[in-house]
Every structure is written in structure tokens, then in C-alpha cells.
Short mmCIF file of C-alpha atoms and ligand atoms in Angstrom, two decimals:
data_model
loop_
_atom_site.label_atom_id
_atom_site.label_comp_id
_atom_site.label_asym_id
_atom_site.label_seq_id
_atom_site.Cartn_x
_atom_site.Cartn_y
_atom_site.Cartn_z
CA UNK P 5 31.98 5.16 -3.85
CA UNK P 6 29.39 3.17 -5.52
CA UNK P 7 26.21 4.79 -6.82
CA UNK P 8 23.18 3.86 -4.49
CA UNK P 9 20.94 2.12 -6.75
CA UNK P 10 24.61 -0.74 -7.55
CA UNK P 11 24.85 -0.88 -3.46
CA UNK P 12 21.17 -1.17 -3.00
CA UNK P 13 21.48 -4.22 -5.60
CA UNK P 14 24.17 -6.12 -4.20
CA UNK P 15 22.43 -5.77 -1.08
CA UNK P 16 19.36 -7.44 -2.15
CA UNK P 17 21.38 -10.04 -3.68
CA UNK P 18 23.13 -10.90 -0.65
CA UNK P 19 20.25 -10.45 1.79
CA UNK P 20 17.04 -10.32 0.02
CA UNK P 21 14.21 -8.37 -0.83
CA UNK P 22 13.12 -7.19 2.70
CA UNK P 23 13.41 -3.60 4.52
CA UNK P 24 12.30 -3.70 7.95
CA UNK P 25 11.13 -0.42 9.27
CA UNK P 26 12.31 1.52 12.60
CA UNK P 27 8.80 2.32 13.57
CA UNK P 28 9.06 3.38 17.25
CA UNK P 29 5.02 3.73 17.65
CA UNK P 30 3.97 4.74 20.84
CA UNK P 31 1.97 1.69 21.28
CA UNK P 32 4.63 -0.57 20.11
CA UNK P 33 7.08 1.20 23.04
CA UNK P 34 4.15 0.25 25.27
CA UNK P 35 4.01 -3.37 24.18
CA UNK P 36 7.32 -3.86 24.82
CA UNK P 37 7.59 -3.08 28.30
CA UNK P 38 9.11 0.31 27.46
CA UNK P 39 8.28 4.20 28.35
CA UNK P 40 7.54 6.73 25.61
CA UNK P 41 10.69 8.25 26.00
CA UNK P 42 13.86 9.13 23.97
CA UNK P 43 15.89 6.52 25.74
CA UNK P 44 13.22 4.09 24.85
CA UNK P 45 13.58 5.14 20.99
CA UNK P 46 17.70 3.79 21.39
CA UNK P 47 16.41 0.39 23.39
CA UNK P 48 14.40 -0.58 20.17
CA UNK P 49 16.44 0.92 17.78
CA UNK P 50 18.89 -1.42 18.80
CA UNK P 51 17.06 -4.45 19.23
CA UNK P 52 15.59 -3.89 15.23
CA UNK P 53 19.08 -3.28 14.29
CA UNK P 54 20.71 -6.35 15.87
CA UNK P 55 17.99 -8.75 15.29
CA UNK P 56 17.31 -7.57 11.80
CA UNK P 57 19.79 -6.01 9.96
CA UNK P 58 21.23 -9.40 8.85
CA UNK P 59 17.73 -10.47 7.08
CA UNK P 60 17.42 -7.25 5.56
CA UNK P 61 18.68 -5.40 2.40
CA UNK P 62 17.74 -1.80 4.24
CA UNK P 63 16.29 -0.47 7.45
CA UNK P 64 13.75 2.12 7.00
CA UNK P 65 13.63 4.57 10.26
CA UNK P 66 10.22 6.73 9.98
CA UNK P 67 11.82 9.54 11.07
CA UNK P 68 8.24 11.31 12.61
CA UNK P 69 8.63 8.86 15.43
CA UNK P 70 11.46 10.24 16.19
CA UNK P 71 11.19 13.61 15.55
CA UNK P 72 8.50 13.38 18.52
CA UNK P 73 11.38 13.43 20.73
CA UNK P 74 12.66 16.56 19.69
CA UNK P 75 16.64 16.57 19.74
CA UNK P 76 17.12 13.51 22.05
CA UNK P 77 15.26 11.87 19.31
CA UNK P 78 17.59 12.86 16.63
CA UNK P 79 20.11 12.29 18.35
CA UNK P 80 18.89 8.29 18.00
CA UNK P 81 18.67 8.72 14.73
CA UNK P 82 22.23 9.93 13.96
CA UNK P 83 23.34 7.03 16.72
CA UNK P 84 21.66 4.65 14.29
CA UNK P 85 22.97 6.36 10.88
CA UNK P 86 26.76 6.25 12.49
CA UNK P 87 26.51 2.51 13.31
CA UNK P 88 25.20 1.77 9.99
CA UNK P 89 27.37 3.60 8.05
CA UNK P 90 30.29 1.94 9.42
CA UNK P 91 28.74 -1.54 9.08
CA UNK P 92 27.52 -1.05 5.63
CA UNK P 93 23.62 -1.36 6.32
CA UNK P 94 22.24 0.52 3.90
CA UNK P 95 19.37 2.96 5.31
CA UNK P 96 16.35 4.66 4.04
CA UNK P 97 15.47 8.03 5.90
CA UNK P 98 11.76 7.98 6.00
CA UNK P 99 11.55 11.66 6.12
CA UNK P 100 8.81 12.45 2.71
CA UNK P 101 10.46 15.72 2.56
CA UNK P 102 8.92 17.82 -0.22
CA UNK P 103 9.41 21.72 -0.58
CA UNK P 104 10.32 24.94 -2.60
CA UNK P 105 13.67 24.73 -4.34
CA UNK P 106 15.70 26.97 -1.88
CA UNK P 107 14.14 25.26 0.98
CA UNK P 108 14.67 21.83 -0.36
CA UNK P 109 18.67 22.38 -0.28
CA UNK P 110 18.37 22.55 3.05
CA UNK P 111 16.61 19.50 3.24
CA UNK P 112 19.06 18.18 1.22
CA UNK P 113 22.22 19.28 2.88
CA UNK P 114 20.40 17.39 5.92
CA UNK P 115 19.81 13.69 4.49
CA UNK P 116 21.94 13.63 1.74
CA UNK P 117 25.51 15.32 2.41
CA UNK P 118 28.39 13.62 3.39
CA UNK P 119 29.21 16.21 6.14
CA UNK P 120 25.95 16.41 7.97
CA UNK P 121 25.18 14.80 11.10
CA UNK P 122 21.65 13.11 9.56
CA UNK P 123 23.38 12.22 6.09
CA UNK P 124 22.58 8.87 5.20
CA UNK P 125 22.47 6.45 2.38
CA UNK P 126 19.20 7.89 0.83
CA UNK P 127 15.57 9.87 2.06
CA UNK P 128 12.00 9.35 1.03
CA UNK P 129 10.53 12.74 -1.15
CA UNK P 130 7.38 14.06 -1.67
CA UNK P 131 7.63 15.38 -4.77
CA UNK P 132 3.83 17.28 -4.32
CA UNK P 133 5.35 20.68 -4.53
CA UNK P 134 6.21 19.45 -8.23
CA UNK P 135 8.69 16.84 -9.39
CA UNK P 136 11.52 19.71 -10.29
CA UNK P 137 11.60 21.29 -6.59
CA UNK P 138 13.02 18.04 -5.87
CA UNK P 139 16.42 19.39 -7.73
CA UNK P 140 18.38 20.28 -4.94
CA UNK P 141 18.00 16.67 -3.32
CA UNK P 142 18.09 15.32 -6.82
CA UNK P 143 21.29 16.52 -7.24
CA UNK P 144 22.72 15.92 -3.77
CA UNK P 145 21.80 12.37 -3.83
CA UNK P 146 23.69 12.11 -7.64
CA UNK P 147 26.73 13.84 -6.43
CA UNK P 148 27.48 11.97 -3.05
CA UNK P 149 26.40 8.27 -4.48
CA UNK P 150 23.14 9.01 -2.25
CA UNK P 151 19.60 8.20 -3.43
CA UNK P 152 16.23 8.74 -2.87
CA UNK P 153 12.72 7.32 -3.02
CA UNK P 154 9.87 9.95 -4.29
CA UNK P 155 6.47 9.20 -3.57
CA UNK P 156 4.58 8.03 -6.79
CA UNK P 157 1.41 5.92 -5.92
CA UNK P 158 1.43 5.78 -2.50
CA UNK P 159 -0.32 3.08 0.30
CA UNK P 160 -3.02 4.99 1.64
CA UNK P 161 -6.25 5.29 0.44
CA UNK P 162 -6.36 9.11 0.20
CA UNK P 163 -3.35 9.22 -1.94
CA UNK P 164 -5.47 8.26 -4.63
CA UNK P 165 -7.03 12.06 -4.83
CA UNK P 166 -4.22 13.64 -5.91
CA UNK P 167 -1.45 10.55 -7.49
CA UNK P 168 -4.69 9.12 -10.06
CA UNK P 169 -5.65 12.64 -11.22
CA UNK P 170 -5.42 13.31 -14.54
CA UNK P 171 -5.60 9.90 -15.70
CA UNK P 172 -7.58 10.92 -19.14
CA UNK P 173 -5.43 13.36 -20.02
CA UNK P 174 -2.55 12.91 -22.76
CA UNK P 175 0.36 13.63 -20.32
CA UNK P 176 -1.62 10.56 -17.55
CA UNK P 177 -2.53 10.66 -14.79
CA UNK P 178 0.15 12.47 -11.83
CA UNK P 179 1.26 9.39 -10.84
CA UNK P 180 2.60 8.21 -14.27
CA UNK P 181 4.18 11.68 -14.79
CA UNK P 182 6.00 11.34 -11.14
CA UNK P 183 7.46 7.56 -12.87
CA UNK P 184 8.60 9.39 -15.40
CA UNK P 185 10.50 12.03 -14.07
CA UNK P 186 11.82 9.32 -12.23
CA UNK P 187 12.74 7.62 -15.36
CA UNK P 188 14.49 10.40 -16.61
CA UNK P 189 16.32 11.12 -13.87
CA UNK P 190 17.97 7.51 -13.91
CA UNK P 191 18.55 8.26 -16.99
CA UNK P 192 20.64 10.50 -16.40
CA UNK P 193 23.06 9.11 -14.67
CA UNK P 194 25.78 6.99 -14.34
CA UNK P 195 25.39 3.07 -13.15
CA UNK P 196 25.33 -0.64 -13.50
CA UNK P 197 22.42 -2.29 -12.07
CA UNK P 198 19.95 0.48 -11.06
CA UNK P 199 19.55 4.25 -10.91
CA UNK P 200 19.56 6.10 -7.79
CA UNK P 201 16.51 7.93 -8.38
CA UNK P 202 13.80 5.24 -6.38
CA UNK P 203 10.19 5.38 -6.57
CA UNK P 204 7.30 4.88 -3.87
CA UNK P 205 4.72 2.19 -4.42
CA UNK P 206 2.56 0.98 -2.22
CA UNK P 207 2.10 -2.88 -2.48
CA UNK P 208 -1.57 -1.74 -1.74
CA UNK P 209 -3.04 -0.24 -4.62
CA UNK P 210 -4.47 -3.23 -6.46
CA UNK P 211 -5.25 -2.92 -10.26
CA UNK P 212 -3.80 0.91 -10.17
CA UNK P 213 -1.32 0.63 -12.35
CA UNK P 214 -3.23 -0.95 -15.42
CA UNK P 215 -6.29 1.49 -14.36
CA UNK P 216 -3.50 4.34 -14.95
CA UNK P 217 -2.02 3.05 -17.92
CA UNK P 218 1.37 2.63 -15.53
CA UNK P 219 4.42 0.04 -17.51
CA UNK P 220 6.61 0.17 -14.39
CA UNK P 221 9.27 -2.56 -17.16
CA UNK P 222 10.66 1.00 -18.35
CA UNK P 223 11.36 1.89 -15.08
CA UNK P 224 15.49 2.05 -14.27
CA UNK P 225 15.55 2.42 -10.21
CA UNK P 226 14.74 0.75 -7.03
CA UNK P 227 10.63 0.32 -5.95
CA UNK P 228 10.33 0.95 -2.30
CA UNK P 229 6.87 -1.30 -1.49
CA UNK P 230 5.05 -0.33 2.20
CA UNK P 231 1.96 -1.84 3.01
CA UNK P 232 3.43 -5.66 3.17
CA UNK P 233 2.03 -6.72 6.31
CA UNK P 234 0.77 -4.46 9.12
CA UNK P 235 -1.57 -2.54 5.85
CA UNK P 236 -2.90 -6.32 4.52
CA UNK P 237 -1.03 -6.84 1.35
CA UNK P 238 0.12 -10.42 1.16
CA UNK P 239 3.41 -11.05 -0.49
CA UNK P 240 0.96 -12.71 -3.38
CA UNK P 241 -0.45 -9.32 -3.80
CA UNK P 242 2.44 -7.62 -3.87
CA UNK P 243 4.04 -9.50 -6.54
CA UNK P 244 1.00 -9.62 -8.77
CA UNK P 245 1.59 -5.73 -8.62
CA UNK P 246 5.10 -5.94 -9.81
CA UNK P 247 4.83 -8.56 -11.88
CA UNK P 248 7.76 -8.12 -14.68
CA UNK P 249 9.68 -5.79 -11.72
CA UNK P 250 10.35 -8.56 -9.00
CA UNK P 251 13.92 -7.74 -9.09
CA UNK P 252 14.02 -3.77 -8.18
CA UNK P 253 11.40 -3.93 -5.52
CA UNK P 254 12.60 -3.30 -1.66
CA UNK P 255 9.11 -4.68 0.35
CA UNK P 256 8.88 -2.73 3.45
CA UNK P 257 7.40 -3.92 6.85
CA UNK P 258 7.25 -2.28 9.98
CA UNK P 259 4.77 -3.32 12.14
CA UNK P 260 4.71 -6.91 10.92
CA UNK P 261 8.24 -7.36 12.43
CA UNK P 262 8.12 -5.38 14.96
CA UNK P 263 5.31 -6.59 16.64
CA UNK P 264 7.58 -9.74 17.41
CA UNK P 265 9.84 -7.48 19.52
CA UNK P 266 11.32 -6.83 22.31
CA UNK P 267 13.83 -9.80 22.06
CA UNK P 268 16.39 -9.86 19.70
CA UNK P 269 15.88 -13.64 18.53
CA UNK P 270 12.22 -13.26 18.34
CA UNK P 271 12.64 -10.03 15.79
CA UNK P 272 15.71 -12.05 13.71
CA UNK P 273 12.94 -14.92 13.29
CA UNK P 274 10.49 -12.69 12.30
CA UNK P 275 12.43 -10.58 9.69
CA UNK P 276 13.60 -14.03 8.69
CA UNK P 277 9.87 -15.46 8.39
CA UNK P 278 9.08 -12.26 5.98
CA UNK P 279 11.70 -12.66 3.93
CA UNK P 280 11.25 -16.35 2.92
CA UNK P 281 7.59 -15.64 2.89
CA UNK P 282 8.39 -12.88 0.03
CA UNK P 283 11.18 -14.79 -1.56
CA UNK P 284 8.80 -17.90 -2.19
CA UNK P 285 6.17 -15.86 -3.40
CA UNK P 286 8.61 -13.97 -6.00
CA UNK P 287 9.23 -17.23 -7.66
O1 OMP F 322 7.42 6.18 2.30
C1 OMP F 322 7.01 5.24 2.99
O2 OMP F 322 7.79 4.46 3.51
C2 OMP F 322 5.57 4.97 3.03
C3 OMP F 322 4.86 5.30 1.88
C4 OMP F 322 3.56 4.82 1.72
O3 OMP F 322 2.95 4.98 0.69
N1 OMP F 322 2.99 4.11 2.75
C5 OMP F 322 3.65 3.84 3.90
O4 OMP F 322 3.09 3.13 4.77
N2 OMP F 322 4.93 4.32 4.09
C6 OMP F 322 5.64 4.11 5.37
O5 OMP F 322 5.93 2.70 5.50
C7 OMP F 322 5.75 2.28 6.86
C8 OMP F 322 4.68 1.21 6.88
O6 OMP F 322 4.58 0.64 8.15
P1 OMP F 322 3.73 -0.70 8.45
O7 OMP F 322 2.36 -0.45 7.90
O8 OMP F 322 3.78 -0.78 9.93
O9 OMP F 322 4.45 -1.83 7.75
C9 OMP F 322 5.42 3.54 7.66
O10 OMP F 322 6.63 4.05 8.18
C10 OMP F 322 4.85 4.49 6.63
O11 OMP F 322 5.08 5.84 6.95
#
């Protein structure tokens, strides 16, 4: 099989830049018309997935709002992560898993095998525990053309205690270490286009890479951008973040498509709205 980063590529080639999340929020259920309930979840699961997946390079399911189902909202997900897999929609397990090496083999043996019932194309990490607990998932994702996106500078305000420490220190600040790692892990490996080792950026954080001394040009993998949207970065923003990058970067919305649900059309014009809204403002 092709590695993850080459299908991830040809993907945003073919369909653009754009990654819709599968955000089931409570409140979203409510708005449209729809119980909190696992049965619910598989309603707008398939709604996003027909009216999106075309306009889309990825889907991004947030796996929490699933998990608050307990198994019957598992169960959606592996519904969704069958479907896909068999109509080559690439998917990105919003998961942020993050743990001690022996634990994280579990983790991976969940997202990342080709056996398990939640394998899928690639996960979100956490890689707080330290870059090299990672390893098992790491490894996983190399050996079954799987990848991964570890959290590096992430949307939210409070990430900023813990990714910008460091910043006057000779190694940099966490962050830049996290990109590096990342780096290296690319590296690595084997492929054409990009590594399968992605990275976590928010589209949010501003003037954070020059403030950290951050060149994101040596960087070999896919960018996985959140706060597009719903979290008020334009697409202008974004791009002036990534300028030099435009190519690797996967822009995420959720809430900014999905707030066009429930119908079908209404969410295909809205993923299609965001894409030439970020495809215009790439250049
Ligand atoms: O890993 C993520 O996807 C993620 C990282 C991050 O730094 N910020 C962030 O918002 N996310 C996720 O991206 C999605 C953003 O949703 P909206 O703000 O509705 O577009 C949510 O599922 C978040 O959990």
C-alpha cells in the first residue's frame, strides 16, 4: 500500500486542502432536530459523510463525542471507518492519545493496526508524556502505511503554557523540539511526496512561530490546521501562518460546516464554500 503522507497528497490534489470534522456536539445534535443519542451520532455521521466527503481531502471524527456513547458510540465510529476504508476517504482519528510506552501499544494496536476494529488511516498524538513514548504508534503507523498527527503548537490558548516553554533555551522552546522529532521521524522513512509522521498546528497561534524561532520549510510531513472557522482564524490568517508550507497543510473545520447541517445539500455547499474560500486565499 502507499505510505500515508503519498495518499494524503494525492488526496489534496484531487480534492483540496479541506478536512471537515465529525463533531457530533451535543448542541449541534440539538440543532438539527436530533436526540443526544447513539443513533443520532450514525444520522449525522452520515449526512457529513455524504454531503462532504467529496469536497474534502480527510474527515476528522473527534472521537470524545463519540466515546460519550460508550460502545454504541464506537460502534459509529467503526461503521464510519468501514465505509471509508472501502471508498478510499482517507480519515483522521481525533483521538490525542498520549501515554507510557507499554500502554501506548495498546493504543496503537487500536488506531493503527490493520486487524483492529478502530484501525484507520491515521490518529492524532499527544506526545506530552515525551516525544519517544510515542514509539509504539510511531512504529505502527510506519509499518501498516498508517500515519499520525502529534500535537506541536496547538489552537487553544492554554496550550501555550506548556508547547512555548523553553523558548530561550539552546534546544527551543517544546514546541520546536516536538517539529523536530517530527522531522526526524520523516526522515526516516520511506516516501515520495510527504512523510507520515504529521504535525498539529493550530491556524490560531498568530506570530508563534517567529516568536519561537519555528522554520516549519524543513518540515517533511502533513500540517493538520484546526481553528479555521468555528475558533476565528480566517483562511487569510491561516495562510500568513504557513506561508512557504501552503502545500502540506490539511485546514480543519468542524463547526463551520457543520453548522449548515442537517441536509445533505446544504453541508456539500458548505464544505464546498470552505474550500474555495481556502483555495483562493492560498494563492
Ligand atoms: O487535534 C485536533 O484536531 C485539534 C487540535 C487543536 O489544537 N485544536 C483543535 O481544535 N483540535 C480539534 O479540531 C476540532 C476543531 O473544531 P471547530 O473549532 O469546530 O472547527 C475539534 O475536534 C478539536 O478537538
Amino acid at each position: 500500500m502507499i505510505p500515508f503522507g503519498d495518499r494524503l497528497a494525492a488526496a489534496m490534489d484531487e480534492r483540496g486542502p479541506l478536512c471537515v470534522g465529525i463533531d457530533p456536539h451535543p448542541k449541534l445534535l440539538q440543532a438539527w432536530g436530533l436526540e443526544d443519542s447513539a443513533e443520532s451520532l450514525r444520522t449525522f455521521t452520515t449526512a457529513v459523510y455524504e454531503g462532504c466527503a467529496p469536497y474534502a481531502a480527510a474527515l476528522k471524527p473527534q472521537v470524545a463525542l463519540f466515546e460519550r456513547h460508550g460502545s454504541a458510540g464506537l460502534a459509529v465510529l467503526e461503521e464510519l471507518f468501514a465505509r471509508a476504508a472501502e471508498d478510499r476517504v482517507l480519515i483522521v482519528a481525533d483521538a490525542k492519545r498520549g501515554d507510557i510506552g507499554s500502554t501506548m501499544k495498546a493504543y496503537a494496536d487500536a488506531w493503527l493496526s490493520t486487524c483492529s476494529p478502530l484501525g484507520t488511516d491515521s490518529v492524532t498524538l499527544s506526545p506530552y508524556l515525551g516525544f519517544e513514548s510515542l514509539r509504539p504508534a510511531l512504529d505502527a503507523a510506519a509499518a501498516n502505511q498508517r500515519g499520525t498527527f502529534v500535537l506541536a503548537l496547538t489552537s487553544n490558548p492554554e496550550g501555550k503554557s506548556v508547547q512555548h516553554v523553553g523558548k530561550t533555551e539552546d534546544t527551543g522552546a517544546v514546541a520546536k523540539q516536538i517539529i523536530a522529532a517530527a522531522t526526524a521521524e520523516n526522515t526516516a522513512q520511506t516516501w515520495e511526496r510527504m512523510g507520515s509522521c504529521g504535525l498539529v498546528v493550530g491556524a490560531t497561534v498568530g506570530e508563534a512561530l517567529h516568536d519561537l524561532a519555528i522554520d516549519l520549510s524543513a518540515f517533511n510531513g502533513p500540517i493538520l490546521s484546526p481553528g479555521y472557522g468555528a475558533q476565528g482564524a480566517s483562511a487569510k490568517d491561516l495562510y500568513r501562518v504557513f506561508a512557504g508550507v501552503e502545500s502540506q497543510v490539511l485546514v480543519n473545520s468542524s463547526r463551520g460546516v457543520l453548522s449548515a447541517g442537517p441536509q445533505v445539500a446544504d453541508l456539500a455547499q458548505a464544505a464546498q464554500m470552505a474550500r474555495a474560500d481556502l483555495v483562493a486565499a492560498r494563492g
